[in-house]
JSON list of C-alpha atoms in Angstrom, two decimals:
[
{"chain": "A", "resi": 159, "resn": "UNK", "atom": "CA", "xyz": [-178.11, 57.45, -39.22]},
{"chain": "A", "resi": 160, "resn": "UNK", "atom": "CA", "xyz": [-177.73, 54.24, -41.20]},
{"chain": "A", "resi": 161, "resn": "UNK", "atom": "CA", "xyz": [-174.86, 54.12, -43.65]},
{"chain": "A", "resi": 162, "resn": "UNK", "atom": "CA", "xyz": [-174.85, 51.35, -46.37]},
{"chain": "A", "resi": 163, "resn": "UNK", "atom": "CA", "xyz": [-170.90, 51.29, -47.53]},
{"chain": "A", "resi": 164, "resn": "UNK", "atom": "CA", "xyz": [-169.18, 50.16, -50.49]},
{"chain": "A", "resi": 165, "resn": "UNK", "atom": "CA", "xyz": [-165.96, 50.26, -52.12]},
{"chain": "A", "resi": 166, "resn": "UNK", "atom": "CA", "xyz": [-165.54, 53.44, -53.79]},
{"chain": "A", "resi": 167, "resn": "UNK", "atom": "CA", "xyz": [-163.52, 52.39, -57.04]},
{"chain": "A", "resi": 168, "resn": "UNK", "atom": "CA", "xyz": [-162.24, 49.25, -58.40]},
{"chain": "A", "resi": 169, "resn": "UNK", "atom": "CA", "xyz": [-160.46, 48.22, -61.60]},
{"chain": "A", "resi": 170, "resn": "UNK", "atom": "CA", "xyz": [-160.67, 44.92, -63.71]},
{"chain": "A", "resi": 171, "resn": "UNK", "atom": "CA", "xyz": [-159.65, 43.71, -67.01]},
{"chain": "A", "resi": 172, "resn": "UNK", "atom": "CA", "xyz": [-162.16, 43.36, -69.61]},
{"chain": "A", "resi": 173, "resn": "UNK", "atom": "CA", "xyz": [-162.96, 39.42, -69.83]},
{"chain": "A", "resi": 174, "resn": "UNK", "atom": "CA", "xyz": [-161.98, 39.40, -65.90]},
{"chain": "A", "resi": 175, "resn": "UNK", "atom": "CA", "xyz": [-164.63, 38.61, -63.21]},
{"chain": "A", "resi": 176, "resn": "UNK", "atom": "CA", "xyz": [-165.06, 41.19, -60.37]},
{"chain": "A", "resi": 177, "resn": "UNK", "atom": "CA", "xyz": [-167.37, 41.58, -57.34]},
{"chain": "A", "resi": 178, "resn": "UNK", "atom": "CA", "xyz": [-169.00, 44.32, -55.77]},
{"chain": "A", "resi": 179, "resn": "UNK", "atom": "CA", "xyz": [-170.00, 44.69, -52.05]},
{"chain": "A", "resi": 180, "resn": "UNK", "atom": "CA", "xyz": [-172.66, 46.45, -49.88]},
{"chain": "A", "resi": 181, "resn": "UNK", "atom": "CA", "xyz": [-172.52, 46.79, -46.88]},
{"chain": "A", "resi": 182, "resn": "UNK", "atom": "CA", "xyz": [-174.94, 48.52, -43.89]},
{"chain": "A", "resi": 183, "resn": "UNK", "atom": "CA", "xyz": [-174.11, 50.25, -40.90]},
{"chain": "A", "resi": 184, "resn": "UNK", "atom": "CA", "xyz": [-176.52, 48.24, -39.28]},
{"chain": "A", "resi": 185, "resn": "UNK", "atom": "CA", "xyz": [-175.07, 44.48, -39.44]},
{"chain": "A", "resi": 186, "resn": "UNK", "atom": "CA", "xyz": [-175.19, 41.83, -41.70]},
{"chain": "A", "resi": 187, "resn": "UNK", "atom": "CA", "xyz": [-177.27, 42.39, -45.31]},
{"chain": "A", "resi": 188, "resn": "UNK", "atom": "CA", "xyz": [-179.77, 39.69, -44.74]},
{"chain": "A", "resi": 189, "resn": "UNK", "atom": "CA", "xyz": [-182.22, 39.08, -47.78]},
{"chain": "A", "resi": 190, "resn": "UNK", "atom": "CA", "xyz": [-184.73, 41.21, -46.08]},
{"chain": "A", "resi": 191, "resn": "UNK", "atom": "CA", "xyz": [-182.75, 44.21, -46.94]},
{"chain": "A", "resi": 192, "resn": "UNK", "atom": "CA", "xyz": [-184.18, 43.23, -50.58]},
{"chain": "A", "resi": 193, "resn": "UNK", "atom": "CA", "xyz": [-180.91, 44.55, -52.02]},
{"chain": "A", "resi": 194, "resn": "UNK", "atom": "CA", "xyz": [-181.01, 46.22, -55.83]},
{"chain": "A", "resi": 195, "resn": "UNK", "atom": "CA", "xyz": [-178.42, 47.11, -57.95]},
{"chain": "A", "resi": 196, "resn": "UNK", "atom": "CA", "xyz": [-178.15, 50.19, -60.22]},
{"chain": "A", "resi": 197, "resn": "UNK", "atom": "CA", "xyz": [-175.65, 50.91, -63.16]},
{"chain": "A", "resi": 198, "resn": "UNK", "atom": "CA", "xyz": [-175.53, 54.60, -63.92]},
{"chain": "A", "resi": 199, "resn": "UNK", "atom": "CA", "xyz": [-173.17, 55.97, -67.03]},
{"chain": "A", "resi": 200, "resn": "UNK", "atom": "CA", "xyz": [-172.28, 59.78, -67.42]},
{"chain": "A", "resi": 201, "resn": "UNK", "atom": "CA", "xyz": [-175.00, 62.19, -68.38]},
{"chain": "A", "resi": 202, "resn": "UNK", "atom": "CA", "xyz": [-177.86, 58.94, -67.90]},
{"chain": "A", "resi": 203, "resn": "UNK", "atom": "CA", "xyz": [-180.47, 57.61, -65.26]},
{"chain": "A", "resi": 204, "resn": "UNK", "atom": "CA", "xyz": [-179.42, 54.97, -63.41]},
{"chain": "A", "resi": 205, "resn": "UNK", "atom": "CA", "xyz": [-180.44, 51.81, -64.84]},
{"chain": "A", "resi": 206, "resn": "UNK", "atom": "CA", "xyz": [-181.86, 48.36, -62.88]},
{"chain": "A", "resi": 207, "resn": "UNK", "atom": "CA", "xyz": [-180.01, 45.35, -62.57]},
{"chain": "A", "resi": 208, "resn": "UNK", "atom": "CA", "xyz": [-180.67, 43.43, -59.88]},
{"chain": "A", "resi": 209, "resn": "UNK", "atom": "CA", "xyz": [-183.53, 42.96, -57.29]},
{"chain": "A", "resi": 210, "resn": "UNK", "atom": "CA", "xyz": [-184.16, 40.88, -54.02]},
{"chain": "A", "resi": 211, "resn": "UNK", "atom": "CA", "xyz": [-180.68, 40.04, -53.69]},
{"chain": "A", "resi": 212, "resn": "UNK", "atom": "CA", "xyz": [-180.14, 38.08, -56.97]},
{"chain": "A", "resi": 213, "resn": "UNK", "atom": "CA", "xyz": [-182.98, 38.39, -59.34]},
{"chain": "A", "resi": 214, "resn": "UNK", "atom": "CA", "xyz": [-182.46, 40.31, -62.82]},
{"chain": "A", "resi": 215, "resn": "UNK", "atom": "CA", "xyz": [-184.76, 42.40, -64.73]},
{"chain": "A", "resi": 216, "resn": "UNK", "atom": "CA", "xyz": [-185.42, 41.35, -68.37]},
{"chain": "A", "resi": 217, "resn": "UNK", "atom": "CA", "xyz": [-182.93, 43.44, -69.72]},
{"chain": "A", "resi": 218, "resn": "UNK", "atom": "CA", "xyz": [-180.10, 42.83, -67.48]},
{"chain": "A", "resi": 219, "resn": "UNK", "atom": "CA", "xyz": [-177.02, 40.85, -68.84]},
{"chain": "A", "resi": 220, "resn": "UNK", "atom": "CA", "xyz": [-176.48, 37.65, -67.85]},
{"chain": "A", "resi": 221, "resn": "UNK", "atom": "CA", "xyz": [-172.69, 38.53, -66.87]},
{"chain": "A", "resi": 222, "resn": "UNK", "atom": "CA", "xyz": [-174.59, 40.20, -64.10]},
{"chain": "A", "resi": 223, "resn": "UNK", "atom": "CA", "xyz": [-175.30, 38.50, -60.76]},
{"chain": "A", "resi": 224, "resn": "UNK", "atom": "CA", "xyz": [-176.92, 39.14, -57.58]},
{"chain": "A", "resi": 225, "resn": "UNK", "atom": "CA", "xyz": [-175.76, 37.32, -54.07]},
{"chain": "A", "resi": 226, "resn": "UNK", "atom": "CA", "xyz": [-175.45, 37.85, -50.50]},
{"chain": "A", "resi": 227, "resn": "UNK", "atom": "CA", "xyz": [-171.38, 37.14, -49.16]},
{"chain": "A", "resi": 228, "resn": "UNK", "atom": "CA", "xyz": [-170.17, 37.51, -45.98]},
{"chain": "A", "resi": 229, "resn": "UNK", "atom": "CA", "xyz": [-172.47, 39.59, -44.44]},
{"chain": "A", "resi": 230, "resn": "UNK", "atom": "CA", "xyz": [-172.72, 42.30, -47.22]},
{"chain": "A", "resi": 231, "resn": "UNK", "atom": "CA", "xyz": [-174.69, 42.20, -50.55]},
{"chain": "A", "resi": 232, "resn": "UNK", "atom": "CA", "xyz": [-172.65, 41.54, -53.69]},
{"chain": "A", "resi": 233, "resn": "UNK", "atom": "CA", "xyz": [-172.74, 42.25, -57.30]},
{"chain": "A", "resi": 234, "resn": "UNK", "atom": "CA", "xyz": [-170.45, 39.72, -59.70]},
{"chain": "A", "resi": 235, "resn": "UNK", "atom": "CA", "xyz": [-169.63, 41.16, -62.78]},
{"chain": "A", "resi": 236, "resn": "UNK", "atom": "CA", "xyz": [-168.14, 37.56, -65.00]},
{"chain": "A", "resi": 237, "resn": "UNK", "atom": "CA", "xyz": [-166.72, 38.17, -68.18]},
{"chain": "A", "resi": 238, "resn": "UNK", "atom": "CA", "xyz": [-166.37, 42.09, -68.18]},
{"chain": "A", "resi": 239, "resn": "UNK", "atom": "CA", "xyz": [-167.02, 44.03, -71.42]},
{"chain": "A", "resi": 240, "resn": "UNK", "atom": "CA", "xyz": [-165.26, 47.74, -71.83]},
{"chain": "A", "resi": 241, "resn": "UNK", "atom": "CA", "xyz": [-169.28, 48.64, -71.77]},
{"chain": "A", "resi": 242, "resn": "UNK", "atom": "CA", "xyz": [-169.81, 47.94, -68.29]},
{"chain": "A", "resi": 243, "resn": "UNK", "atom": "CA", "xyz": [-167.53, 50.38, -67.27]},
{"chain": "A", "resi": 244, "resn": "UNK", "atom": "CA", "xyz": [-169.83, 52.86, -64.91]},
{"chain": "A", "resi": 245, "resn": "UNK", "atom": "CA", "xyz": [-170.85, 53.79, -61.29]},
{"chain": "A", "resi": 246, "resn": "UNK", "atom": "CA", "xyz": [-172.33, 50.96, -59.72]},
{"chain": "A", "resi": 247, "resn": "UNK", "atom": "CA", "xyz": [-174.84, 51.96, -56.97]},
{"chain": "A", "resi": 248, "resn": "UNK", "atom": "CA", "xyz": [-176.71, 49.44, -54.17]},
{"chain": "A", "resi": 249, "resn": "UNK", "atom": "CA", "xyz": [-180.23, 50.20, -52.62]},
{"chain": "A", "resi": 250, "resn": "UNK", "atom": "CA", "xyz": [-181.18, 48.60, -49.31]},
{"chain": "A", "resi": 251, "resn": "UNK", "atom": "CA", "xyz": [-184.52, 47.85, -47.58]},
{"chain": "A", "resi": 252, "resn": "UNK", "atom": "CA", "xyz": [-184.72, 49.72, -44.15]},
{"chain": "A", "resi": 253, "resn": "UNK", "atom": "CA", "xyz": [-188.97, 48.76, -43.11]},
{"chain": "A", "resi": 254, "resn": "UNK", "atom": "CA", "xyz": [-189.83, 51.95, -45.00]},
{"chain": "A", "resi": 255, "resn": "UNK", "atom": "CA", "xyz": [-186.48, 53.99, -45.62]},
{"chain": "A", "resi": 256, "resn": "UNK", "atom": "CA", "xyz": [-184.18, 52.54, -48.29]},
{"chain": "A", "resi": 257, "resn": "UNK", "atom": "CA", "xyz": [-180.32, 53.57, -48.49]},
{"chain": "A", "resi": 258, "resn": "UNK", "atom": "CA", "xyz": [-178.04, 53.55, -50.98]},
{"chain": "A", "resi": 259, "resn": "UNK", "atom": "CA", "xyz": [-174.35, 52.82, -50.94]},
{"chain": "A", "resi": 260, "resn": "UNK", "atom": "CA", "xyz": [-172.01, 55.59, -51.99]},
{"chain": "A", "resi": 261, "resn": "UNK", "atom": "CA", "xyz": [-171.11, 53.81, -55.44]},
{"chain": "A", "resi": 262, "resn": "UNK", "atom": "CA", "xyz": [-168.85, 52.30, -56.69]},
{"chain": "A", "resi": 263, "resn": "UNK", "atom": "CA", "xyz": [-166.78, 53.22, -59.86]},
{"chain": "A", "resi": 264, "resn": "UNK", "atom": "CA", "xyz": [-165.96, 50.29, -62.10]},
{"chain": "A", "resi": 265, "resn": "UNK", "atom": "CA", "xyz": [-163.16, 51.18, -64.63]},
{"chain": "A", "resi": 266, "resn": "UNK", "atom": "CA", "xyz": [-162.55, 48.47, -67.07]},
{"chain": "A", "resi": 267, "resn": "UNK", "atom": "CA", "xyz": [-158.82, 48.68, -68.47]},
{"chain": "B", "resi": 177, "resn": "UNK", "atom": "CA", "xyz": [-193.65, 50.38, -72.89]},
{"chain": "B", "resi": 178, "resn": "UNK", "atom": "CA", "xyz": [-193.29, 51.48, -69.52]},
{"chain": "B", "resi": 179, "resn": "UNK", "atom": "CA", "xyz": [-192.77, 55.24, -69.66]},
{"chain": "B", "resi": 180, "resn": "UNK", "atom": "CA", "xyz": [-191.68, 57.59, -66.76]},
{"chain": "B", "resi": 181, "resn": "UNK", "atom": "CA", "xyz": [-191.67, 61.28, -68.36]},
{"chain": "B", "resi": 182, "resn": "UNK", "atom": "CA", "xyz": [-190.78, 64.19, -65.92]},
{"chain": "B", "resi": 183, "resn": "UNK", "atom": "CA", "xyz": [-190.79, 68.02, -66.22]},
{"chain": "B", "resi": 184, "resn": "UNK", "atom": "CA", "xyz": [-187.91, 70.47, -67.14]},
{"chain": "B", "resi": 185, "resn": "UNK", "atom": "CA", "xyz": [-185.61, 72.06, -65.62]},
{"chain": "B", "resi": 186, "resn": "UNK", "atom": "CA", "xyz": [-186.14, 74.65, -63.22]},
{"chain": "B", "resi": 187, "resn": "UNK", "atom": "CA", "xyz": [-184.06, 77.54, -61.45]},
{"chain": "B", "resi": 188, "resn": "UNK", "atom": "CA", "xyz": [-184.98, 78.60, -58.23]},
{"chain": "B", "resi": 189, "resn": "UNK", "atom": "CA", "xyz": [-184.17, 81.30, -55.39]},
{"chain": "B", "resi": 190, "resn": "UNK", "atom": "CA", "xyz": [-183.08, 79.93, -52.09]},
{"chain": "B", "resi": 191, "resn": "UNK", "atom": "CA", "xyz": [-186.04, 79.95, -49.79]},
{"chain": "B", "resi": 192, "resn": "UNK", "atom": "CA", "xyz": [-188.46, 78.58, -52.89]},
{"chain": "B", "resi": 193, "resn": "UNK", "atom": "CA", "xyz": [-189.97, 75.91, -53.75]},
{"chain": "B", "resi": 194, "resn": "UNK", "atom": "CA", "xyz": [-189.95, 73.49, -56.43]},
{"chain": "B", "resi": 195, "resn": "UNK", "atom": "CA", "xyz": [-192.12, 71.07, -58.01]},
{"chain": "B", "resi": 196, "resn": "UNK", "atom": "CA", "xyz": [-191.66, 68.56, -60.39]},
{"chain": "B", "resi": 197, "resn": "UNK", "atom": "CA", "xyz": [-193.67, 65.96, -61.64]},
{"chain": "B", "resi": 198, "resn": "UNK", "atom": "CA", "xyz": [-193.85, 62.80, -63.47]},
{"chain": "B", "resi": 199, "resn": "UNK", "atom": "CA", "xyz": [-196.13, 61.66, -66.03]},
{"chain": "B", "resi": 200, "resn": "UNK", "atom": "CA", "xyz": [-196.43, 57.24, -66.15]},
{"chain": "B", "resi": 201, "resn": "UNK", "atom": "CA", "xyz": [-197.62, 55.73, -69.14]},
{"chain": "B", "resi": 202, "resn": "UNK", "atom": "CA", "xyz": [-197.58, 51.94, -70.27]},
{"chain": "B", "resi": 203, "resn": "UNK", "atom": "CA", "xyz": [-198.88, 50.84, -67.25]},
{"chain": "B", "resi": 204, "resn": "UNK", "atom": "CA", "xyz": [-201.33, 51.12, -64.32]},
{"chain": "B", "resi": 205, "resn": "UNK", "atom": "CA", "xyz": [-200.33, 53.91, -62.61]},
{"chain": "B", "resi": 206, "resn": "UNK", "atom": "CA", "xyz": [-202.19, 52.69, -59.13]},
{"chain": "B", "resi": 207, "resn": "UNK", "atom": "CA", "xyz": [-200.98, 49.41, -59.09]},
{"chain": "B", "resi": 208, "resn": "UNK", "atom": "CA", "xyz": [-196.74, 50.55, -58.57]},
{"chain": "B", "resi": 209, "resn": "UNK", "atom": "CA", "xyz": [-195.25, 53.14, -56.54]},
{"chain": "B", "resi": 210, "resn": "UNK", "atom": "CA", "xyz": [-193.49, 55.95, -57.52]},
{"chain": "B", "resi": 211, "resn": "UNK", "atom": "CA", "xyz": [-190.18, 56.78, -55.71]},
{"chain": "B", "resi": 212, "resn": "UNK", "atom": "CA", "xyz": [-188.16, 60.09, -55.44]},
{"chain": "B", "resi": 213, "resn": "UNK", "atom": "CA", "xyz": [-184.36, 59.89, -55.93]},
{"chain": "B", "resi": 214, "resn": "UNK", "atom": "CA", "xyz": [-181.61, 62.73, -56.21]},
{"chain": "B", "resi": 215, "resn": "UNK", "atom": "CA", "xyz": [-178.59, 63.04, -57.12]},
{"chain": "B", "resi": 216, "resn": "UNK", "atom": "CA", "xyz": [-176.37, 66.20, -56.60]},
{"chain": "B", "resi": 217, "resn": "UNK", "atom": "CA", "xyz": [-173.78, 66.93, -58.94]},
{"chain": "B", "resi": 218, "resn": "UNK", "atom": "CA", "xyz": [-170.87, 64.81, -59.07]},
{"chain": "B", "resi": 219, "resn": "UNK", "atom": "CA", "xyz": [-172.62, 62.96, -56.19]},
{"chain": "B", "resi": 220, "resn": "UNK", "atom": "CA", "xyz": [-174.54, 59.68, -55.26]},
{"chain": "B", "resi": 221, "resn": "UNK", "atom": "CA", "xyz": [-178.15, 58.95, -55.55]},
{"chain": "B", "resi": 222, "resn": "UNK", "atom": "CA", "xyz": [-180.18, 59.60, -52.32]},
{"chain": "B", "resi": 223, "resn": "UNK", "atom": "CA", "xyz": [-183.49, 58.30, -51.96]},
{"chain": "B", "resi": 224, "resn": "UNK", "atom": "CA", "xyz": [-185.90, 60.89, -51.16]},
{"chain": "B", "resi": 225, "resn": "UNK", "atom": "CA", "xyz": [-189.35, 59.30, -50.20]},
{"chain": "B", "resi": 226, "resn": "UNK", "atom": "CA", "xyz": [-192.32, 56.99, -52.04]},
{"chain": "B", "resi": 227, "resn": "UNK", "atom": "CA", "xyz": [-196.32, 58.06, -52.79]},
{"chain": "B", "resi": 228, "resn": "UNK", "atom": "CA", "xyz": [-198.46, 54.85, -53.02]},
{"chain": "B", "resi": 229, "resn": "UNK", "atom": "CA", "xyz": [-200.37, 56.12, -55.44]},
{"chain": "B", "resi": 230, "resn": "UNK", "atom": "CA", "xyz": [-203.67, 54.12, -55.06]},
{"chain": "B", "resi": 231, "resn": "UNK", "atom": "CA", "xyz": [-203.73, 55.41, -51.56]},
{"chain": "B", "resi": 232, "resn": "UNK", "atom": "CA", "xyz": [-202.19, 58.40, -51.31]},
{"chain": "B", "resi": 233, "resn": "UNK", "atom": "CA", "xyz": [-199.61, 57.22, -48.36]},
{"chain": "B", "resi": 234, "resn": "UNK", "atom": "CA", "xyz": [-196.22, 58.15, -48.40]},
{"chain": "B", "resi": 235, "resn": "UNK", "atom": "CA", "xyz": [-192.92, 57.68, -46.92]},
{"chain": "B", "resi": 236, "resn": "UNK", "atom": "CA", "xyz": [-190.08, 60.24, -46.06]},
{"chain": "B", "resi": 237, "resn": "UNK", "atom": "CA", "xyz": [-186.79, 59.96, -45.31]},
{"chain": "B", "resi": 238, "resn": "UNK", "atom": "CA", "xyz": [-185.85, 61.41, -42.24]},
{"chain": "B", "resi": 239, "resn": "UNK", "atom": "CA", "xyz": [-183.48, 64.45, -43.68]},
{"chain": "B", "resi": 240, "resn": "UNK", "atom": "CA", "xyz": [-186.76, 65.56, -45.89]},
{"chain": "B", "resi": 241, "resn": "UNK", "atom": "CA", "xyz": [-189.75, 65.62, -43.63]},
{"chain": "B", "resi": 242, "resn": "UNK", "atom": "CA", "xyz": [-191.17, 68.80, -43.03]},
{"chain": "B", "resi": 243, "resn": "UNK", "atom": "CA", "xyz": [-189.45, 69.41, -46.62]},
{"chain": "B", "resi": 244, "resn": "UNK", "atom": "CA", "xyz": [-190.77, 67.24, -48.81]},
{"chain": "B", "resi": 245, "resn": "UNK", "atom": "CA", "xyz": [-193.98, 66.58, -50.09]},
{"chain": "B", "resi": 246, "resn": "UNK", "atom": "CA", "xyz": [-195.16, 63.72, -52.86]},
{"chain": "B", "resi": 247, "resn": "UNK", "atom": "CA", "xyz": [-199.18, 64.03, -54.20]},
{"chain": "B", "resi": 248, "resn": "UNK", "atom": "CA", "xyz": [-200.07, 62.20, -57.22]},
{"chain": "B", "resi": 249, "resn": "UNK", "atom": "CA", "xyz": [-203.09, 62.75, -59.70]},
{"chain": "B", "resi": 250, "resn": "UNK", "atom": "CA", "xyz": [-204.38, 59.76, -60.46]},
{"chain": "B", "resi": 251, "resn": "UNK", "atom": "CA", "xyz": [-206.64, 61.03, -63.16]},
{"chain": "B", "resi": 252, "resn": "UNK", "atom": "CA", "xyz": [-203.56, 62.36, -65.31]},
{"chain": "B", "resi": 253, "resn": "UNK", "atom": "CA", "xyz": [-201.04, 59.06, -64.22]},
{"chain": "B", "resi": 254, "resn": "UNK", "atom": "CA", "xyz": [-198.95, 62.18, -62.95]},
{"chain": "B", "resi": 255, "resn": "UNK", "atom": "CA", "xyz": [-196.67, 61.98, -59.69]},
{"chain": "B", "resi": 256, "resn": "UNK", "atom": "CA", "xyz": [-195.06, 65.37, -58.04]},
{"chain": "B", "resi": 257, "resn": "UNK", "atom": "CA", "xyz": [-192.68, 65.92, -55.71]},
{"chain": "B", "resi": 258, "resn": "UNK", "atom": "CA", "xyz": [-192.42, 69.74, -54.31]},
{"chain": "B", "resi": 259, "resn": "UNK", "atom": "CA", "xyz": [-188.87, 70.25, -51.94]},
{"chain": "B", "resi": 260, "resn": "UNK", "atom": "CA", "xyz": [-189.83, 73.61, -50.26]},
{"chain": "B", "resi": 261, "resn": "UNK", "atom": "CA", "xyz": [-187.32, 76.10, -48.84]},
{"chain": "B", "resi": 262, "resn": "UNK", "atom": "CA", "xyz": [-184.97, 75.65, -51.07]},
{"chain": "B", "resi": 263, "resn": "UNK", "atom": "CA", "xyz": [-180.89, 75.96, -50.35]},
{"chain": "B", "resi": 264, "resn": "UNK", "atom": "CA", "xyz": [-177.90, 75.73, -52.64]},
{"chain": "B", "resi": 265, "resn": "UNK", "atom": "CA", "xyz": [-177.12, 72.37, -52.07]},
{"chain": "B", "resi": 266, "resn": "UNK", "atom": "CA", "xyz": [-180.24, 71.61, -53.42]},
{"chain": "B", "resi": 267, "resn": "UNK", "atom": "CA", "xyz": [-179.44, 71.88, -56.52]},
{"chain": "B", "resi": 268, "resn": "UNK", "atom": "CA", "xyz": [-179.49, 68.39, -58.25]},
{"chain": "B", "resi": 269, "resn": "UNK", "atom": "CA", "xyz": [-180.99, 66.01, -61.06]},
{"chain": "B", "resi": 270, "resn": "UNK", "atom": "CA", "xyz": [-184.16, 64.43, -59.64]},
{"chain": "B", "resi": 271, "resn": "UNK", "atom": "CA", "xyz": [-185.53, 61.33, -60.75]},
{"chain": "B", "resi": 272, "resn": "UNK", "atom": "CA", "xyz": [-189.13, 59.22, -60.27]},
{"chain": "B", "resi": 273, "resn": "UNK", "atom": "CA", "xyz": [-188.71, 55.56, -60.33]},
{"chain": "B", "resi": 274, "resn": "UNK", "atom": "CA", "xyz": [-191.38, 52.97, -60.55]},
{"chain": "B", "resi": 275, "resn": "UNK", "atom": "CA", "xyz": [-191.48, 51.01, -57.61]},
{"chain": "B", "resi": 276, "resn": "UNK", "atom": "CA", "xyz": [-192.79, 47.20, -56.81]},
{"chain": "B", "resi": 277, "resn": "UNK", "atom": "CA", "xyz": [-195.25, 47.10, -53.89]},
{"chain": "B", "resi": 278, "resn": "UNK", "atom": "CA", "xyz": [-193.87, 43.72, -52.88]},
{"chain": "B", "resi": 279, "resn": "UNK", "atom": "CA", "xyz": [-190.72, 44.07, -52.18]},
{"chain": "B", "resi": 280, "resn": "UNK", "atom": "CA", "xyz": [-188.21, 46.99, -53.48]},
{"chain": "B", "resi": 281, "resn": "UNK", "atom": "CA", "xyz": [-188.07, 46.76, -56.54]},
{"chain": "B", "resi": 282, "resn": "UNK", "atom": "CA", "xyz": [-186.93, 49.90, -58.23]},
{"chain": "B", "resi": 283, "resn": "UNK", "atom": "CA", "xyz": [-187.01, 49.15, -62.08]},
{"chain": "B", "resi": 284, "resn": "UNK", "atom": "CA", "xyz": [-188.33, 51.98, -64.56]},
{"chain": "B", "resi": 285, "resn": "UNK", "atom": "CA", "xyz": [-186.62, 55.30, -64.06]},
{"chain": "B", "resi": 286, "resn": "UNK", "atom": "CA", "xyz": [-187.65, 58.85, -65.93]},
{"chain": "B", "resi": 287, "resn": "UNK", "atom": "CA", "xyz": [-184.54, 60.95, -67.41]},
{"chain": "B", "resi": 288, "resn": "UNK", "atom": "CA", "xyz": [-184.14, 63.27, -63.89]},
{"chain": "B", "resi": 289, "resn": "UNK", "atom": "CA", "xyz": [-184.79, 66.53, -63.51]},
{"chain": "B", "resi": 290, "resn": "UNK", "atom": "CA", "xyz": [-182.56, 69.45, -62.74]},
{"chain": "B", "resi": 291, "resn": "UNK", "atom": "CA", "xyz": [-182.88, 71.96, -60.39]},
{"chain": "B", "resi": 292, "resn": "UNK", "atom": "CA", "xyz": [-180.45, 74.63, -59.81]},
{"chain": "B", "resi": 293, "resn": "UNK", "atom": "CA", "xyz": [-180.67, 76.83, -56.29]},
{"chain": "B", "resi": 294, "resn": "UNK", "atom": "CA", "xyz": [-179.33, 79.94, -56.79]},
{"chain": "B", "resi": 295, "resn": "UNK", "atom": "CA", "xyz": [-179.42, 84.14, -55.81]}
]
């Protein structure tokens, strides 16, 4: 069974820059994987950020970036606002099955 | 505006079935497909399966089949998803999502839909 992994809390300050990895069970997170992000706040739907690695949606933030780093996918939040403070969720591309990470909760303090 | 609405909430018995749909608007409804996503409570998402709604095809992930199964109406823009025998830890928010065929791209989501599994 394919496990995509990824760190299950982190911390930053707000104005502070922090990344966000994904990894799979399977090896290195190649763009093929077409990794998304998803930002989900209490009580909401999860909302897109990212797609095919790196690309935004017209609505996401430009503090919001997509890359691929060291073998996992990674999400760089630059300039944090007390807003983004949420559960940050990857998807991954499996030739038919996607995964996604376990989440990870960003508090901003 | 791209619109995902989905149905209420439901209770069910174990052993039921459930099945909950989603109506598209804003868009052509053949032309994306629709993904399945749940989320138990307190829990992560887990991706359930995706209808291509201009043919029909779907795909399931492996803990689902024999499970799950996604139709769409086409003449209505309405997706459904029906989870059959039903267990307690079943009982979570399901959401659509509006997929990309090229690629996954997972970008318009409805509001979820709850179902609770219970005697």
């Amino acid at each position: 069974q394919t496990v995509v992994t990824q760190e299950p809390s982190l911390t930053v300050s707000p104005g502070g820059t922090v990344t966000l990895t994904c990894a799979s069970s399977t090896g290195a997170v190649t763009s093929g994987y077409y990794p998304n992000w998803f930002q989900q706040k209490p009580g909401q739907a999860p909302r897109a950020l990212i797609y095919s690695t790196s690309n935004k949606h017209s609505w996401t933030p430009a503090r919001f970036s997509g890359s691929l780093l060291g073998g996992k996918a990674a999400l760089t939040l630059s300039g944090v606002q007390p807003e983004d403070e949420a559960e940050y969720y990857c998807l991954l591309y499996y030739g038919g099955a996607r995964v996604f990470g376990g989440g990870t909760k960003l508090t901003v303090l | 505006q791209v619109q995902l609405v989905q149905s209420g909430a439901e209770v069910k018995k174990p052993g039921a079935s459930v099945k909950v749909s989603c109506k598209a608007s804003g868009y052509t409804f053949t032309g994306y497909y629709m993904h399945w996503v749940r989320q138990a409570p307190g829990q992560g998402l887990e991706w359930m399966g995706r209808i291509n709604p201009n043919s029909g095809g779907t795909n399931y992930a492996q803990k689902f089949q024999g499970r799950v199964t996604m139709t769409r109406d086409t003449s209505i823009s309405t997706a459904y998803m029906e989870l059959s025998r039903l267990r307690s830890d079943d009982t979570a928010v399901y959401y659509c999502a509006r997929g990309s065929p090229v690629a996954t791209i997972l970008d318009y989501w409805g509001q979820g839909t709850l179902v609770t599994v219970s005697s």
